[in-house]
Each structure stands twice: as C-alpha cells, then as structure tokens.
Coordinates of C-alpha atoms in Angstrom, one line a residue:
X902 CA 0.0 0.0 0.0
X903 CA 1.4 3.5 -0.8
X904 CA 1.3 5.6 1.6
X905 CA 3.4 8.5 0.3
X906 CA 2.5 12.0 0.4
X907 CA 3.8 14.9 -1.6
X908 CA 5.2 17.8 0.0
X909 CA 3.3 21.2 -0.6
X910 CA 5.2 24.4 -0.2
X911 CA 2.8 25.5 3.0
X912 CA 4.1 22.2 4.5
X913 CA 7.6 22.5 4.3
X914 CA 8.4 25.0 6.8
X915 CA 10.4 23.3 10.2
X916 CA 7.9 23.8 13.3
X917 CA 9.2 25.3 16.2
X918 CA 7.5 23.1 18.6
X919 CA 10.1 21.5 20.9
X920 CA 10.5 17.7 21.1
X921 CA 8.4 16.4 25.0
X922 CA 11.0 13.7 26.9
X923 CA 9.9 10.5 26.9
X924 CA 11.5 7.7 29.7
X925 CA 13.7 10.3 30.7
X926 CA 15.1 10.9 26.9
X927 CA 16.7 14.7 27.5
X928 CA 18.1 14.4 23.6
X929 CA 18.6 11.9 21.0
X930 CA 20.8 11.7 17.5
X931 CA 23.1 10.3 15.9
X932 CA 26.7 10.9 16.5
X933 CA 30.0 9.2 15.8
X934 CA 32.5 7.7 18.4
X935 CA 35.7 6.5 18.4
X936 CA 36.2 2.9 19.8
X937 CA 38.3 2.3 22.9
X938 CA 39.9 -1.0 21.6
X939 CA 39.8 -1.2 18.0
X940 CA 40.3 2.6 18.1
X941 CA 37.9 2.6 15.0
X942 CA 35.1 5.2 14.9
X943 CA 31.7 3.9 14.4
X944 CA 28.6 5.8 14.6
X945 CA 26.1 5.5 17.1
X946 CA 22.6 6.0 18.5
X947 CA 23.2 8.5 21.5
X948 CA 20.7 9.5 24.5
X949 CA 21.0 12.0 27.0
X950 CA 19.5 11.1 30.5
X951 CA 19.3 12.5 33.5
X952 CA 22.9 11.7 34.5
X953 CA 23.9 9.5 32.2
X954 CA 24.5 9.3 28.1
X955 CA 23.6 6.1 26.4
X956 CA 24.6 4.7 23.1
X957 CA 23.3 2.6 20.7
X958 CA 24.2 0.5 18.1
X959 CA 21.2 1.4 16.2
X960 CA 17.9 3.2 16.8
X961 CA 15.7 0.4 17.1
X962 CA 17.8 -1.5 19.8
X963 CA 16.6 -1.9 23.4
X964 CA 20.2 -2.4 25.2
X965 CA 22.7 -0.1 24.9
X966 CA 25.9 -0.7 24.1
X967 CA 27.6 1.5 26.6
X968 CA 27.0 4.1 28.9
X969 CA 28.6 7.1 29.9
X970 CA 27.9 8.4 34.0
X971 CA 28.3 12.5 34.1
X972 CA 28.6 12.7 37.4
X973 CA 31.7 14.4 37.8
X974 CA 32.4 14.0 34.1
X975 CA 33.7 17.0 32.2
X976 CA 33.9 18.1 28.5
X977 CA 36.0 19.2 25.7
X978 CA 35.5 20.8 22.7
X979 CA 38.4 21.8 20.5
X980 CA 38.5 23.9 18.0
X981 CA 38.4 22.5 14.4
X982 CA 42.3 21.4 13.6
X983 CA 42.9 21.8 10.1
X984 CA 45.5 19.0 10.2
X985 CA 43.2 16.9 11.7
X986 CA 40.2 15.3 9.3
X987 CA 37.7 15.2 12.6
X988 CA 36.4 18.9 13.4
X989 CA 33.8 19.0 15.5
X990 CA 34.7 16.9 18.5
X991 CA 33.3 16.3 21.6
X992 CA 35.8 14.9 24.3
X993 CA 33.6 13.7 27.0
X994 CA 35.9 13.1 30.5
X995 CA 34.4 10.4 33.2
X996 CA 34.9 11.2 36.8
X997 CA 38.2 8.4 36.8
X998 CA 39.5 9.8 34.0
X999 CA 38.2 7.8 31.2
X1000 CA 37.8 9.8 27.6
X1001 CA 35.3 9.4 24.6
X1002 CA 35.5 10.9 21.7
X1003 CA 32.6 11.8 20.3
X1004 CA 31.8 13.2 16.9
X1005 CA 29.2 16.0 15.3
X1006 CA 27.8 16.1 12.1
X1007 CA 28.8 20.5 12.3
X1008 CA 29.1 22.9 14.5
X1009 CA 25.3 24.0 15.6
X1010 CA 25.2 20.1 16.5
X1011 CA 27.7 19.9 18.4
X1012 CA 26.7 23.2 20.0
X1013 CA 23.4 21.6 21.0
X1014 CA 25.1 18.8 22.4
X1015 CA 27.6 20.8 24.0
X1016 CA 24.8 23.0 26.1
X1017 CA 22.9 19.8 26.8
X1018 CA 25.1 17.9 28.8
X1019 CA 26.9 20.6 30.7
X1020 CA 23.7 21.8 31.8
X1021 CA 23.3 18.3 33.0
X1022 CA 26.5 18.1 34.2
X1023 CA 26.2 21.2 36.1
X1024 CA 23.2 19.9 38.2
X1025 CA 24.9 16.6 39.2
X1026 CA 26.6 17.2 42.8
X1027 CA 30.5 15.3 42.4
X1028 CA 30.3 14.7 46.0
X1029 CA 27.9 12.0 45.5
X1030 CA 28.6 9.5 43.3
X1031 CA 28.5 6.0 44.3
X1032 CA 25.2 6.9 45.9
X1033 CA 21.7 6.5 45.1
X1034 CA 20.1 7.9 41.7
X1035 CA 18.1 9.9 44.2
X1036 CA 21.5 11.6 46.1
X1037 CA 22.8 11.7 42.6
X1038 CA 20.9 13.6 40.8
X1039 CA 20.4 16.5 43.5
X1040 CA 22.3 20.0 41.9
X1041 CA 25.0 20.8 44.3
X1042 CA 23.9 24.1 45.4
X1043 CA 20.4 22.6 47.0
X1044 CA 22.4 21.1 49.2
X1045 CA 23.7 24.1 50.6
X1046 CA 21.7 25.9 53.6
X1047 CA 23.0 29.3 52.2
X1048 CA 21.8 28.6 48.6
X1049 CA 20.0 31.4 46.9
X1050 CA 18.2 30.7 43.5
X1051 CA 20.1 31.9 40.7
X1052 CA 18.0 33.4 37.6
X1053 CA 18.4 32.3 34.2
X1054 CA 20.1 36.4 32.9
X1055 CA 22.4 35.8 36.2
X1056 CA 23.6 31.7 34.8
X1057 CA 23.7 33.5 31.3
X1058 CA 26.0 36.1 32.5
X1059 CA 28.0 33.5 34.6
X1060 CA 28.1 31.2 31.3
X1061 CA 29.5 34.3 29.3
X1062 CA 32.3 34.8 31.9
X1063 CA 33.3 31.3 31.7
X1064 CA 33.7 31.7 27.9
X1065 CA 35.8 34.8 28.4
X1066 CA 38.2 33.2 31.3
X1067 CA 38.7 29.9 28.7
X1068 CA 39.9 32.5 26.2
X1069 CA 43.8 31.5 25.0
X1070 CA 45.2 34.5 25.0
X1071 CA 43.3 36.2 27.3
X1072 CA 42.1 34.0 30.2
X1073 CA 43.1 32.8 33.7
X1074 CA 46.2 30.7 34.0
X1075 CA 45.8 27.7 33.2
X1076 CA 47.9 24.6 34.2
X1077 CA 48.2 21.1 33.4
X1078 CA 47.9 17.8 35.6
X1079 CA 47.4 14.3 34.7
X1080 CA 43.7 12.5 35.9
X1081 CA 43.4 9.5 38.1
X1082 CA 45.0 6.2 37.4
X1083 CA 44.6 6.1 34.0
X1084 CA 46.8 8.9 33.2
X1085 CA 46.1 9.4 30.1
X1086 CA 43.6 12.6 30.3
X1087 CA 45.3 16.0 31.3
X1088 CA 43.4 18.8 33.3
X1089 CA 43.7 22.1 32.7
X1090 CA 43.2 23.3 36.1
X1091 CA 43.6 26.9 37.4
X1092 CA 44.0 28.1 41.5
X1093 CA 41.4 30.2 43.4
X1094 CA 43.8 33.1 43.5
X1095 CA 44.6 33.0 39.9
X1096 CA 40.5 33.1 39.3
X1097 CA 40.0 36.1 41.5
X1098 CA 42.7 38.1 40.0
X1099 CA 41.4 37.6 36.6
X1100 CA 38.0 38.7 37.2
X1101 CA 39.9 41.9 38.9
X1102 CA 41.7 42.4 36.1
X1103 CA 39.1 42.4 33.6
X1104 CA 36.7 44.6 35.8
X1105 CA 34.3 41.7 36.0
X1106 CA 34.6 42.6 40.3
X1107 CA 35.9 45.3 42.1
X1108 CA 37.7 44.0 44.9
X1109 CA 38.9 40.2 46.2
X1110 CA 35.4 39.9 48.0
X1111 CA 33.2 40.6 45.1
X1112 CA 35.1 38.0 42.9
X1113 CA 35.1 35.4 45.8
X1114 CA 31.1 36.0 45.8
X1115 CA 30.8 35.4 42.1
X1116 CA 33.2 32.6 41.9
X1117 CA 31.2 30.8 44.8
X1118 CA 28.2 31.2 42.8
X1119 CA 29.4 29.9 39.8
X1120 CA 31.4 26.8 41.1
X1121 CA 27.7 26.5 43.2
X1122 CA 25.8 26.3 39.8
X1123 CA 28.3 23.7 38.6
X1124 CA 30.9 26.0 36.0
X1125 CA 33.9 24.1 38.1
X1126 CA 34.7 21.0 39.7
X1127 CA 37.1 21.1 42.4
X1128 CA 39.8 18.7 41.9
X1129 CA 42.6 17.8 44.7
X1130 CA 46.3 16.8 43.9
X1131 CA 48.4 14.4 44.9
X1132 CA 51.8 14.9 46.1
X1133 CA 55.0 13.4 44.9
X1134 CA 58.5 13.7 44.6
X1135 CA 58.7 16.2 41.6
X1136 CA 55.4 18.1 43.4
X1137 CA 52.0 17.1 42.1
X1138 CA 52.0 14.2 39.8
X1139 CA 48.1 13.3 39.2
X1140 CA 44.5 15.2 40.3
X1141 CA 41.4 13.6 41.4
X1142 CA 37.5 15.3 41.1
X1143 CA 36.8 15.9 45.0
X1144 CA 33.9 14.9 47.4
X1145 CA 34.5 16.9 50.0
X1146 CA 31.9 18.7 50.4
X1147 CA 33.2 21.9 51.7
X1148 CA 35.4 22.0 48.8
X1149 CA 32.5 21.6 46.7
X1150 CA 30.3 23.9 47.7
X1151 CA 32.7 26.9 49.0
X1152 CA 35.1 28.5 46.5
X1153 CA 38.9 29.1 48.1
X1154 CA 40.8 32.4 47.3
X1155 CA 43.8 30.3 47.6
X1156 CA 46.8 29.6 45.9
X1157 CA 46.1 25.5 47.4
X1158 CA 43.1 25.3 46.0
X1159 CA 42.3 23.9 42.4
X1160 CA 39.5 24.1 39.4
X1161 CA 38.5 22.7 36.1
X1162 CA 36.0 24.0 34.1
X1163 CA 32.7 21.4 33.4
X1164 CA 32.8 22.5 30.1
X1165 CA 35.9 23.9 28.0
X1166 CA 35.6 25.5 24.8
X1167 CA 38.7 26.9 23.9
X1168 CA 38.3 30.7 21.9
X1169 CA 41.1 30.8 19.3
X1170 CA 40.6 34.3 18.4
X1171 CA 40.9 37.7 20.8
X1172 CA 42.8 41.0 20.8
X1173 CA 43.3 42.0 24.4
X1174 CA 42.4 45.2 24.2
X1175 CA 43.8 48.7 26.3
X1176 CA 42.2 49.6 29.3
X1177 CA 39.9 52.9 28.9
X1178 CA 40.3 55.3 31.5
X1179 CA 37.4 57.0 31.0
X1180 CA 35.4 57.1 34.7
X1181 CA 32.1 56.8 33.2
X1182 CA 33.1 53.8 31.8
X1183 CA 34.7 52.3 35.4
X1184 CA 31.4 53.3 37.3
X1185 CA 29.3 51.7 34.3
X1186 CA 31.4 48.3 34.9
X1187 CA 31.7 47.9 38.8
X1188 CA 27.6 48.5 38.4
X1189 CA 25.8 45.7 39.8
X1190 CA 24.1 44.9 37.1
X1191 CA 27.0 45.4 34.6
X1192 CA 27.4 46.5 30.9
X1193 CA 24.6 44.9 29.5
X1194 CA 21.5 45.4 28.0
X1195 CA 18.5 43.8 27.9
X1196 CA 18.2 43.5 24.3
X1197 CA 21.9 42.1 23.5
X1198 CA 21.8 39.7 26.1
X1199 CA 25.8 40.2 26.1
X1200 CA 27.9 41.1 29.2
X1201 CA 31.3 41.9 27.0
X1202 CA 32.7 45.5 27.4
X1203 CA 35.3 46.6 25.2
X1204 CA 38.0 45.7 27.8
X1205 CA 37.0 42.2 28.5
X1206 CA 37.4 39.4 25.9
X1207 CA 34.5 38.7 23.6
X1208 CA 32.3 35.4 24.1
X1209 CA 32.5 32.7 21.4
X1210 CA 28.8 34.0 20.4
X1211 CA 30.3 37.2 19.5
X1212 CA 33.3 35.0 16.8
X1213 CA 30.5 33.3 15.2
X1214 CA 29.9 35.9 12.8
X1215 CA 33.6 35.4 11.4
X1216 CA 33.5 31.6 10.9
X1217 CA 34.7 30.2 7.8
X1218 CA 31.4 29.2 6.1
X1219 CA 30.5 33.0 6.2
X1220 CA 33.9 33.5 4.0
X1221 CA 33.3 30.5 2.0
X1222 CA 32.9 30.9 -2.2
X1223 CA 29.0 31.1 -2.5
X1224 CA 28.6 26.9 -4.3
X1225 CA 30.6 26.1 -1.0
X1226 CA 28.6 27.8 1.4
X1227 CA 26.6 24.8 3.5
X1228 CA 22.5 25.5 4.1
X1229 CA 22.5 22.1 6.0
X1230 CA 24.2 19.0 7.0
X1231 CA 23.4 16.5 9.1
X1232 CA 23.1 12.1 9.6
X1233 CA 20.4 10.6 8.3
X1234 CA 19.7 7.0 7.6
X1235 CA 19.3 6.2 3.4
X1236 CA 18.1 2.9 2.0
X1237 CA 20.7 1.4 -0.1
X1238 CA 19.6 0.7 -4.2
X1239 CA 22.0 -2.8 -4.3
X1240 CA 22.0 -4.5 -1.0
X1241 CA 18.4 -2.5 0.3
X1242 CA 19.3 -2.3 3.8
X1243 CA 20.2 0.8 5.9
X1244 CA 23.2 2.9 6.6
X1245 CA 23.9 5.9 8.0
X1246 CA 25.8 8.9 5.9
X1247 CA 26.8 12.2 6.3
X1248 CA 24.3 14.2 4.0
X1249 CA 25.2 17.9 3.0
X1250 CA 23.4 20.2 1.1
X1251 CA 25.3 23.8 -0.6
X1252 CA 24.1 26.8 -1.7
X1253 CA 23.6 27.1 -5.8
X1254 CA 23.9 23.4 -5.8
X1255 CA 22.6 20.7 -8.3
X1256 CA 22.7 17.8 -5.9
X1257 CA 22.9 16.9 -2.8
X1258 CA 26.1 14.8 -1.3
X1259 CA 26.5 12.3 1.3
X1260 CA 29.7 10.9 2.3
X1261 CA 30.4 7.9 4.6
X1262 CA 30.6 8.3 8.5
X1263 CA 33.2 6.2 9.5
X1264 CA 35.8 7.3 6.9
X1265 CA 36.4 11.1 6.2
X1266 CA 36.6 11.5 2.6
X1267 CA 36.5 14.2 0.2
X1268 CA 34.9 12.5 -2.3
X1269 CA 31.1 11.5 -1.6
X1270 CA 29.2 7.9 -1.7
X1271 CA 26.8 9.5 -3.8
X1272 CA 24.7 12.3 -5.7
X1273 CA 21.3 12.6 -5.7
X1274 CA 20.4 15.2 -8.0
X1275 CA 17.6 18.0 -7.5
X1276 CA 17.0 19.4 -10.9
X1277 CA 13.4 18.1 -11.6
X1278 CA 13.3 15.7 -8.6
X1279 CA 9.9 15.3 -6.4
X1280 CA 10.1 14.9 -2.4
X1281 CA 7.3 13.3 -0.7
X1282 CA 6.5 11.9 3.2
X1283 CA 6.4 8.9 3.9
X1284 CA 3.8 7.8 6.8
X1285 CA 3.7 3.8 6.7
X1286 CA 4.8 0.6 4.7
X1287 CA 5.6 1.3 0.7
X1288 CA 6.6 -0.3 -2.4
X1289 CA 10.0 0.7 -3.4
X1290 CA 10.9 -0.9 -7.0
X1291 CA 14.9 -0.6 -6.9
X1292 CA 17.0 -2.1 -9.6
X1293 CA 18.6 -5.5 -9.0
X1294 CA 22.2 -5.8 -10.4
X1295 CA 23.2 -8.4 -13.0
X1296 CA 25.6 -11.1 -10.8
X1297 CA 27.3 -12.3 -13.8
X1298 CA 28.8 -8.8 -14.8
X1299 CA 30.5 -6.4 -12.4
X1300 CA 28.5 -5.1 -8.9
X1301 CA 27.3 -1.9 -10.3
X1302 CA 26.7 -2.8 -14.1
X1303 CA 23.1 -2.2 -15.8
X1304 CA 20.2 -4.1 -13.8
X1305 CA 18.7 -7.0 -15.3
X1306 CA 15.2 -6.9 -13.7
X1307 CA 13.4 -5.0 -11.1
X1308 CA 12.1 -6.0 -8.0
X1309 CA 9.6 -4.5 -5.5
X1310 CA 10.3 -4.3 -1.9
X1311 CA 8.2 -3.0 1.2
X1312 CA 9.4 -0.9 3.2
X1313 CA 8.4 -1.3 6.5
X1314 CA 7.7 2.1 8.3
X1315 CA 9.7 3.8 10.3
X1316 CA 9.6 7.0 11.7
X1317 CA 10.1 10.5 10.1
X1318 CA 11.1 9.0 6.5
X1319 CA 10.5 11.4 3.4
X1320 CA 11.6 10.5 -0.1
X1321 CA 13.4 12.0 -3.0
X1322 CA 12.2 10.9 -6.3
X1323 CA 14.8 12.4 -9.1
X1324 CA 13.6 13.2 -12.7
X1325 CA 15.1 9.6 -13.7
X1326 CA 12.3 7.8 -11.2
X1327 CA 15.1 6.6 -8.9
X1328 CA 13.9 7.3 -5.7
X1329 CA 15.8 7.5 -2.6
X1330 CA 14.1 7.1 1.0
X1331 CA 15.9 8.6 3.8
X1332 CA 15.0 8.8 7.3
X1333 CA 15.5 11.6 10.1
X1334 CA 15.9 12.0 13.7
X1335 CA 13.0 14.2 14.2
X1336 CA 9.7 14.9 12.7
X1337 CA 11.2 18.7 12.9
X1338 CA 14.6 17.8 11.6
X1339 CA 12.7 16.0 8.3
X1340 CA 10.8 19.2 8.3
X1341 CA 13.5 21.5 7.6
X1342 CA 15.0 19.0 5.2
X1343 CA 12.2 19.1 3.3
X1344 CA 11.9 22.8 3.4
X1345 CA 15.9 23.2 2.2
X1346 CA 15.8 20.8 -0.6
X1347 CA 12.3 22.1 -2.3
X1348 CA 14.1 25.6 -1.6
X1349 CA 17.0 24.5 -4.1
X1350 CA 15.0 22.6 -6.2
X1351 CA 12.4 25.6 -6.7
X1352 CA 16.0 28.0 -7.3
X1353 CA 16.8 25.0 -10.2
X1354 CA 13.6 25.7 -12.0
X1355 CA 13.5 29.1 -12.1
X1356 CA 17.1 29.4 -13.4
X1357 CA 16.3 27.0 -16.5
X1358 CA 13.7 28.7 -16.7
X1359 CA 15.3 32.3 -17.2
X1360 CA 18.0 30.6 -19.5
X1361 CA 15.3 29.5 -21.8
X1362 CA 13.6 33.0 -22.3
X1363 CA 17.1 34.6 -22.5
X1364 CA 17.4 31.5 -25.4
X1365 CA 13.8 32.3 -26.9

C-alpha cells in the first residue's frame, strides 16, 4: 500500500515546537565515536538522560551498548584542527579519567550537544557519586543551607564569563595535571587566587570579596569541579575530582586550592584590548548589574574578551565561495539501491547546488558515496509501509553494471522518513531523527530545487 504523500510548499516549513522527553530521553541523535579497543570510529545512537549518556548501536535497539555516567564528568571541545580530518569533536571526560571521543555532524550540532550535557552536568553534585540515583541527581547548590536561587540572565551572564576566562590569550592561568589512574587525560586546572585576579583584572569585580562572591556562585551552579592533587617527589603528579563537600560547595581564594571548568571550549581568536580610563566607563562596569543590556543579552565590554557567540559571525562558512557555502548537513539513515538495507551517511546540502552529497561516517573522505540530484526531482512523506521498485544488479557482470530486472520491496515504516524521487524515477528514502529535523529537510531541498527551476527557466527565455 502506498502511503506517500507529496510535499506542498505550505508544509515545508520546520515547526518550532520542541521535542516532550519521553523515559527520561533529555536528547537523542546520531553521532560518531571513536572505539576504545579497536580505536575505529563507528557511529552510534546517543541518548542524554538525567545523569547518564547512552549509546546505541542502532535506533531500534533496546540495550545499549555502553553508557557514559556524568557525574563528575567534564567536556571538551576543541576547536576545528585543520591538520586533523575530525572537526567537531566532543571529548567527554568520566569522573576516573576515562575519555570518549565523540563526533558532530557540524558545529550547531555539536553546540546543542555541547549545552545539553553541561547543563546536566552542572546539576549533578560530584560529592555524590557511588550513591543512590536519588543523592545523585540533587544539583550541588540545593544542598547548601546558604543557597540562593540563581536566575536564568544571572547563569547566562556566569556562562559568558566562563567563555571569556577559557579564552587563550586572554584568560586565567591555566595549568596542566594528569587524571586518576589512567593517566592518560590532562586537566587544565587553574588556583582560586589565579580566578579572583582575573575577574579583577578584567573589571568583572571590584575588589577580592566581590570575585570570591561570584566565583562561589558559579562553582555552586556547577561552571567548576574542584579537583585535589596528589603529592609526589617532583610536586604534584596526578589530580582527582573531590567529594568533600566543603570544597565543593565553597570557592577558596587560595593559591592550594584547584579548578576545572565542566565545560571547556577553547576561543582561538581575541585582541586584548587597552584599558579605557574614562570614569564613566569604570562606574558603568563595577555597576551591579553590569554593561549589558537587555536587548543584547551580552555582558562583554570593550575591555574584557569577547564570548564565542560574538566569533560566530567570522566563521569560515561565512567566507566560503557562495557553491561552498553549506545551508545544511546533518546524519540521516538512506536505504541502499543494491543491498536495500540501511546505513547511516553524512548528508550535506550547498548553496547554488545541483545535488545533494552524502559521504560515509566512518571514513572522512573528500569525495562522496553518492549524488542525488535536485534538478526536476519530487520529495514526498512517507507515513507507513511502501513499495520501493529498486534495480537489481546483473551477478554475472560487475557489482554496479546495468540491472537486469526490477524488484519490488516493502518498506516497513519507520519513523520520520521522506523520499526524494529524481527526474530519472530513482527514488531514494531517507529517514531523520525528528519529525522537525525532516521538516527542515524538506523545506531546504524544495528551496533549491524551486532556485533549479526558475534558473532553467530564465535561460530558456534569454534563449527564446
């Protein structure tokens, strides 16, 4: 039974509904990791729980295959190394030391990912693991007497200030000691002391009280984990997260005591800038309620260091030659033509393009898998079982010679498919995450393919 429906133009645009959790499901996707013994990367179903991230093998399986517990855990995420083919990496850190590295499709992905676990992360008090899921999952600064509620502008600001002290050329001190037993992951830990005399510097405070208040309230709302080092011969040789409590809940202007940030995201690109000595410019920054305004929604003044929201205007797709420029990339699952089952690929669509690419996952190539091209092609939802008539190769010539019959297959639902039926009648059925994230694929593809049409068509009138 067919049960296909085209796409019209009023359907096409991405709904801005957000997705409800189901069993505790905070976020969901696919993503790509690298394996701890075979050291191969393999992509994987992953899902974001309450303190834990879960991955998959594949969407529809029950057990996972591992599990990640972020209590205590920190993350990484470098910037893109162009000598290295990965870019946007995630490096998530276990509480013993343990790292995974985890793969994005792209930036805003990874982004996403990013804010979702640290915020989770953040809530988890390190003090308590090995308890209860109850204990565990209790944010650190409930369990204080003295807490007072922090709003959402006041945990925005604190995020910003973060950003700005993990700048590289302009940010706290930062020093390096090796984790736990393992001793293979390296903290970048800074001192109390060092903290408070940045925010000084940069006339986030005014005075050593001020920045003891704010850093108390940030390591409270779970920006640091304390860590404790231990002592050797050559000084301190490895660092552990702590569970005292004290040293979890009350921030130490002190030389002895040691921080990492949950969540480091290193800024490659800053000017420090001269101080201004213009007094209406001091009283506006030791105000309470700082530099900002409302409608910004940024805390930077011109001589602090900007916040990574404020470089992503400079990023190199923004530069890029306008047939290079990406509208959207992402993994999706496609239905092979030859073997019919399903695999995952990289799928990214350019500006001004005739086709859309995917690539393999596993492998970074430059070259893709495949083309699909958009020049007269048809896109459709798909909402149960359907016949897809695929070409069957000829087994006595080579694998990808002309077919000699063609066979019909179901397809057996699944959620959030659409299909792409090019000008040729080969269609190809590819599947989503999301009912929104098939939304805006739909909504990007019949954008170019509508851009195709009227460009033939202006060539033909400038012809006629």
């Amino acid at each position: 039974e067919e049960m296909a429906r085209p796409v019209s133009r009023s359907v096409c645009d991405p709904r801005a509904e957000s997705i409800p959790s189901r069993n505790g499901v905070l976020k969901q996707g696919y993503l790509v990791k690298k394996g701890h013994i075979r050291h191969s990367w393999r992509t994987r179903w992953f899902v974001l729980k309450k303190n834990s991230l879960e991955y998959f093998k594949s969407r529809e399986d029950i057990r996972p295959k591992g599990k990640v517990t972020l209590v205590g855990a920190s993350l990484n995420c470098p910037p893109p190394d162009p000598d290295y083919k990965r870019k946007w990496l995630l490096i998530l850190t276990t509480v013993e030391g343990k790292e995974y590295l985890i793969e994005a499709p792209d930036q805003t992905t990874r982004d996403e990912w990013q804010l979702a676990i640290e915020d989770i992360i953040r809530k988890l008090d390190p003090s308590k693991r090995g308890h209860t899921h109850a204990a565990v999952t209790l944010s650190r600064s409930l369990l204080t007497s003295s807490y007072i509620e922090t709003s959402d502008d006041d945990l925005r600001k604190q995020r910003e200030i973060v950003q700005a002290m993990q700048d590289v050329f302009a940010g706290v001190k930062l020093e390096e000691l090796k984790r736990g037993k393992i001793g293979k992951h390296v903290d970048k830990y800074f001192t109390g002391k060092d903290a408070v005399d940045w925010l000084i510097e940069w006339f986030f405070v005014s005075d050593r009280k001020d920045g003891v208040t704010l850093a108390n309230s940030m390591l409270r709302n779970g920006f640091f984990h304390a860590i404790e080092g231990e002592e050797g011969k050559n000084g301190l040789t490895k660092s552990t997260i702590t569970v005292d409590k004290l040293k979890c809940y009350q921030f130490q202007d002190s030389e002895m005591a040691r921080y990492i940030f949950v969540s480091f995201a290193t800024v490659q690109t800053v000017e420090k800038l001269l101080f201004s000595e213009s007094e209406e410019e001091k009283e506006d920054i030791f105000s309470p309620s700082g530099s900002s305004s409302p409608e910004s929604g940024d805390i930077t003044h011109p001589n602090r260091p900007p916040s990574i929201e404020s470089l992503d205007s400079s990023s190199d797709n923004n530069k890029a030659p306008l047939e290079d420029r990406i509208i959207r990339q992402g993994f999706l699952l496609k239905k092979g033509h030859f073997r019919r089952n399903w695999k995952i690929r990289r799928f990214v669509l350019k500006e001004k393009a005739t086709h859309l690419l995917y690539f393999k996952v596993a492998k970074i190539k430059t070259k893709p898998q495949g083309l699909i091209p958009l020049k007269g092609s048809t896109l459709s939802i798909i909402d149960g079982d359907t016949q897809d008539i695929q070409p069957i190769p000829n087994v006595h010539k080579k694998r990808y010679s002309l077919p000699s019959r063609l066979v019909a297959q179901t397809v057996v639902n699944k959620p959030n498919m659409f299909c792409i039926e090019t000008a040729d009648h080969v269609r190809y059925i590819i599947q989503t995450e999301s009912d929104i994230e098939r939304m805006g694929w739909i909504s990007d593809i019949t954008t170019q393919i509508e851009w195709l049409a009227q460009r033939e068509t202006r060539s033909e009138s400038v012809l006629s």
